[in-house]
PDB file of C-alpha atoms in Angstrom:
ATOM      1  CA  MET A   1      -0.072  -0.027   0.002  1.00 64.00           C
ATOM      2  CA  ARG A   2       1.297   3.403  -0.976  1.00 73.00           C
ATOM      3  CA  GLN A   3       1.331   6.197   1.542  1.00 78.00           C
ATOM      4  CA  ARG A   4      -0.074   9.571   0.718  1.00 79.00           C
ATOM      5  CA  ARG A   5       2.393  12.438   0.482  1.00 78.00           C
ATOM      6  CA  LEU A   6       1.774  15.401   2.621  1.00 77.00           C
ATOM      7  CA  MET A   7       0.585  18.394   0.705  1.00 74.00           C
ATOM      8  CA  ASN A   8       2.716  21.478   1.474  1.00 80.00           C
ATOM      9  CA  GLN A   9       0.734  23.997  -0.440  1.00 83.00           C
ATOM     10  CA  ILE A  10      -2.259  26.157   0.701  1.00 83.00           C
ATOM     11  CA  ASN A  11      -5.223  26.661  -1.430  1.00 86.00           C
ATOM     12  CA  VAL A  12      -5.635  30.441  -1.642  1.00 88.00           C
ATOM     13  CA  VAL A  13      -8.484  30.564  -4.067  1.00 89.00           C
ATOM     14  CA  PRO A  14     -11.240  30.787  -1.316  1.00 90.00           C
ATOM     15  CA  TYR A  15      -9.248  33.630   0.351  1.00 93.00           C
ATOM     16  CA  ILE A  16      -9.054  35.612  -2.875  1.00 94.00           C
ATOM     17  CA  ASP A  17     -12.853  35.147  -3.503  1.00 95.00           C
ATOM     18  CA  VAL A  18     -13.699  36.474  -0.099  1.00 95.00           C
ATOM     19  CA  MET A  19     -11.261  39.397  -0.495  1.00 96.00           C
ATOM     20  CA  LEU A  20     -12.859  40.336  -3.922  1.00 96.00           C
ATOM     21  CA  VAL A  21     -16.405  40.081  -2.414  1.00 96.00           C
ATOM     22  CA  LEU A  22     -15.387  42.425   0.467  1.00 96.00           C
ATOM     23  CA  LEU A  23     -13.798  44.855  -2.010  1.00 96.00           C
ATOM     24  CA  VAL A  24     -16.986  44.998  -4.132  1.00 96.00           C
ATOM     25  CA  ILE A  25     -19.019  45.552  -0.952  1.00 95.00           C
ATOM     26  CA  PHE A  26     -16.810  48.472   0.098  1.00 93.00           C
ATOM     27  CA  MET A  27     -16.666  49.989  -3.243  1.00 94.00           C
ATOM     28  CA  VAL A  28     -20.463  50.004  -3.419  1.00 93.00           C
ATOM     29  CA  THR A  29     -21.074  51.407   0.166  1.00 91.00           C
ATOM     30  CA  ALA A  30     -18.272  53.969   0.225  1.00 87.00           C
ATOM     31  CA  PRO A  31     -20.045  56.627  -2.002  1.00 84.00           C
ATOM     32  CA  MET A  32     -23.277  56.279   0.233  1.00 84.00           C
ATOM     33  CA  ILE A  33     -21.485  57.336   3.332  1.00 80.00           C
ATOM     34  CA  GLN A  34     -22.484  60.861   4.267  1.00 70.00           C
ATOM     35  CA  THR A  35     -20.009  63.245   5.693  1.00 64.00           C
ATOM     36  CA  GLY A  36     -20.694  64.585   9.058  1.00 53.00           C
ATOM     37  CA  SER A  37     -21.388  68.238   9.577  1.00 49.00           C
ATOM     38  CA  VAL A  38     -20.887  70.093  12.852  1.00 44.00           C
ATOM     39  CA  ASP A  39     -23.925  71.977  14.176  1.00 45.00           C
ATOM     40  CA  LEU A  40     -22.610  74.543  16.653  1.00 45.00           C
ATOM     41  CA  PRO A  41     -24.820  75.126  19.571  1.00 44.00           C
ATOM     42  CA  THR A  42     -26.321  78.550  20.257  1.00 55.00           C
ATOM     43  CA  VAL A  43     -25.391  80.270  23.462  1.00 59.00           C
ATOM     44  CA  GLY A  44     -28.229  81.009  25.865  1.00 62.00           C
ATOM     45  CA  GLY A  45     -27.588  82.919  29.062  1.00 63.00           C
ATOM     46  CA  VAL A  46     -24.177  84.433  28.766  1.00 59.00           C
ATOM     47  CA  PRO A  47     -23.076  87.195  31.138  1.00 62.00           C
ATOM     48  CA  GLN A  48     -22.468  90.591  29.453  1.00 63.00           C
ATOM     49  CA  PRO A  49     -18.844  91.462  28.631  1.00 59.00           C
ATOM     50  CA  PRO A  50     -17.101  93.881  30.937  1.00 63.00           C
ATOM     51  CA  ALA A  51     -17.705  97.495  30.024  1.00 64.00           C
ATOM     52  CA  GLU A  52     -13.983  98.335  30.029  1.00 72.00           C
ATOM     53  CA  ALA A  53     -12.983  95.270  27.841  1.00 76.00           C
ATOM     54  CA  MET A  54     -10.998  95.787  24.574  1.00 81.00           C
ATOM     55  CA  VAL A  55     -12.428  93.995  21.594  1.00 84.00           C
ATOM     56  CA  VAL A  56     -10.256  92.538  18.864  1.00 85.00           C
ATOM     57  CA  SER A  57     -12.277  91.575  15.918  1.00 84.00           C
ATOM     58  CA  VAL A  58     -11.271  89.128  13.083  1.00 85.00           C
ATOM     59  CA  LYS A  59     -13.120  90.079  10.000  1.00 84.00           C
ATOM     60  CA  LYS A  60     -14.307  87.854   7.088  1.00 80.00           C
ATOM     61  CA  ASP A  61     -11.267  88.620   5.120  1.00 82.00           C
ATOM     62  CA  GLY A  62      -8.920  87.935   7.961  1.00 80.00           C
ATOM     63  CA  SER A  63      -8.106  91.553   8.869  1.00 84.00           C
ATOM     64  CA  LEU A  64      -7.965  92.599  12.426  1.00 87.00           C
ATOM     65  CA  THR A  65      -9.675  95.667  14.050  1.00 85.00           C
ATOM     66  CA  PHE A  66      -9.405  96.979  17.582  1.00 84.00           C
ATOM     67  CA  LYS A  67     -11.792  99.002  19.718  1.00 82.00           C
ATOM     68  CA  LEU A  68     -12.711  99.717  23.320  1.00 70.00           C
ATOM     69  CA  THR A  69     -16.134  98.392  24.297  1.00 60.00           C
ATOM     70  CA  GLY A  70     -17.244 101.906  25.286  1.00 64.00           C
ATOM     71  CA  GLY A  71     -15.492 103.466  22.239  1.00 65.00           C
ATOM     72  CA  SER A  72     -17.473 103.931  18.927  1.00 62.00           C
ATOM     73  CA  THR A  73     -14.732 103.628  16.284  1.00 74.00           C
ATOM     74  CA  GLU A  74     -12.938 100.447  15.181  1.00 77.00           C
ATOM     75  CA  GLN A  75      -9.346 100.871  14.029  1.00 80.00           C
ATOM     76  CA  LYS A  76      -8.071  98.474  11.375  1.00 85.00           C
ATOM     77  CA  MET A  77      -4.613  97.244  12.331  1.00 84.00           C
ATOM     78  CA  SER A  78      -1.981  94.667  11.460  1.00 87.00           C
ATOM     79  CA  SER A  79      -0.950  91.998  14.101  1.00 84.00           C
ATOM     80  CA  THR A  80       2.126  93.888  15.146  1.00 86.00           C
ATOM     81  CA  GLU A  81       0.211  97.281  15.481  1.00 87.00           C
ATOM     82  CA  LEU A  82      -2.485  95.463  17.440  1.00 84.00           C
ATOM     83  CA  LEU A  83      -0.008  93.911  19.928  1.00 84.00           C
ATOM     84  CA  ARG A  84       1.693  97.376  20.393  1.00 87.00           C
ATOM     85  CA  GLU A  85      -1.747  99.008  21.153  1.00 83.00           C
ATOM     86  CA  LEU A  86      -2.611  96.142  23.532  1.00 81.00           C
ATOM     87  CA  HIS A  87       0.697  96.531  25.370  1.00 82.00           C
ATOM     88  CA  ASP A  88       0.072 100.322  25.754  1.00 82.00           C
ATOM     89  CA  ALA A  89      -3.412  99.572  27.199  1.00 77.00           C
ATOM     90  CA  ILE A  90      -2.191  96.888  29.544  1.00 76.00           C
ATOM     91  CA  GLU A  91       0.471  99.254  30.888  1.00 81.00           C
ATOM     92  CA  ARG A  92      -2.234 101.517  31.987  1.00 79.00           C
ATOM     93  CA  ASN A  93      -4.412  98.774  33.457  1.00 76.00           C
ATOM     94  CA  PRO A  94      -2.773  95.326  33.994  1.00 74.00           C
ATOM     95  CA  GLN A  95      -6.088  93.678  34.717  1.00 77.00           C
ATOM     96  CA  GLN A  96      -7.657  94.897  31.441  1.00 79.00           C
ATOM     97  CA  PRO A  97      -9.824  92.089  29.809  1.00 83.00           C
ATOM     98  CA  ILE A  98      -9.566  91.480  26.118  1.00 85.00           C
ATOM     99  CA  LEU A  99     -12.339  89.930  24.023  1.00 84.00           C
ATOM    100  CA  VAL A 100     -11.740  88.326  20.649  1.00 85.00           C
ATOM    101  CA  ALA A 101     -14.828  88.504  18.332  1.00 83.00           C
ATOM    102  CA  ALA A 102     -14.683  86.651  14.961  1.00 82.00           C
ATOM    103  CA  ASP A 103     -17.021  86.585  11.959  1.00 80.00           C
ATOM    104  CA  LYS A 104     -18.891  83.385  11.507  1.00 77.00           C
ATOM    105  CA  GLN A 105     -17.123  82.615   8.242  1.00 79.00           C
ATOM    106  CA  VAL A 106     -13.545  83.117   9.522  1.00 80.00           C
ATOM    107  CA  SER A 107     -11.526  79.924   9.680  1.00 84.00           C
ATOM    108  CA  TYR A 108     -11.026  78.462  13.047  1.00 83.00           C
ATOM    109  CA  GLU A 109      -7.259  78.482  12.488  1.00 86.00           C
ATOM    110  CA  ARG A 110      -7.173  82.246  12.085  1.00 86.00           C
ATOM    111  CA  VAL A 111      -9.169  82.764  15.285  1.00 85.00           C
ATOM    112  CA  MET A 112      -6.762  80.521  17.205  1.00 88.00           C
ATOM    113  CA  GLU A 113      -3.747  82.282  15.691  1.00 88.00           C
ATOM    114  CA  THR A 114      -5.085  85.567  17.041  1.00 87.00           C
ATOM    115  CA  LEU A 115      -5.822  84.155  20.516  1.00 87.00           C
ATOM    116  CA  ASP A 116      -2.411  82.506  20.606  1.00 88.00           C
ATOM    117  CA  SER A 117      -0.574  85.637  19.655  1.00 86.00           C
ATOM    118  CA  ILE A 118      -2.395  87.668  22.316  1.00 85.00           C
ATOM    119  CA  ARG A 119      -1.729  84.975  24.938  1.00 84.00           C
ATOM    120  CA  LYS A 120       1.939  84.738  23.946  1.00 83.00           C
ATOM    121  CA  ALA A 121       2.324  88.432  24.361  1.00 79.00           C
ATOM    122  CA  GLY A 122       1.561  87.959  28.197  1.00 78.00           C
ATOM    123  CA  PHE A 123      -2.099  88.754  28.434  1.00 79.00           C
ATOM    124  CA  GLN A 124      -4.055  86.598  30.855  1.00 78.00           C
ATOM    125  CA  LYS A 125      -7.617  87.751  30.606  1.00 81.00           C
ATOM    126  CA  VAL A 126      -8.501  86.786  27.044  1.00 83.00           C
ATOM    127  CA  GLY A 127     -11.913  85.579  26.114  1.00 80.00           C
ATOM    128  CA  LEU A 128     -14.183  84.979  23.128  1.00 79.00           C
ATOM    129  CA  GLN A 129     -17.157  87.084  22.498  1.00 76.00           C
ATOM    130  CA  THR A 130     -20.330  85.397  21.567  1.00 67.00           C
ATOM    131  CA  ASN A 131     -23.747  86.173  20.439  1.00 65.00           C
ATOM    132  CA  THR A 132     -26.651  85.050  22.484  1.00 52.00           C
ATOM    133  CA  SER A 133     -29.694  83.431  20.839  1.00 50.00           C
ATOM    134  CA  SER A 134     -31.800  86.469  21.446  1.00 46.00           C
ATOM    135  CA  THR A 135     -29.464  88.678  19.359  1.00 44.00           C
ATOM    136  CA  ARG A 136     -29.675  86.619  16.189  1.00 42.00           C
TER     137      ARG A 136
END
């Protein structure tokens, strides 16, 4: 009687079939997946900003403006001019709060760059100005 030889090969055809079926499934379902959108919440009861706060605004085009809350005129400035003006104001009052207001369509990165440059300049009381749901 003859002994059977051991087979030292693996049959990979079933694995390839399963792989191709999974590939077709993923190719069909991938276009159907919806991208998620972020729905930002509205702010309800927010305390009013301090009357003596300075407001730095980031406009839609990325330009910066500066004004005192009590003041009526906004001054358009570059980043270096803004930091110089803030340093002058903080020398007069070290506890001066600063608010950063940004247009809805400004990129998040631009707002964070503005906040970061103000904080790196040594200002501690920096906040974001928001709209309440009643002012929309």
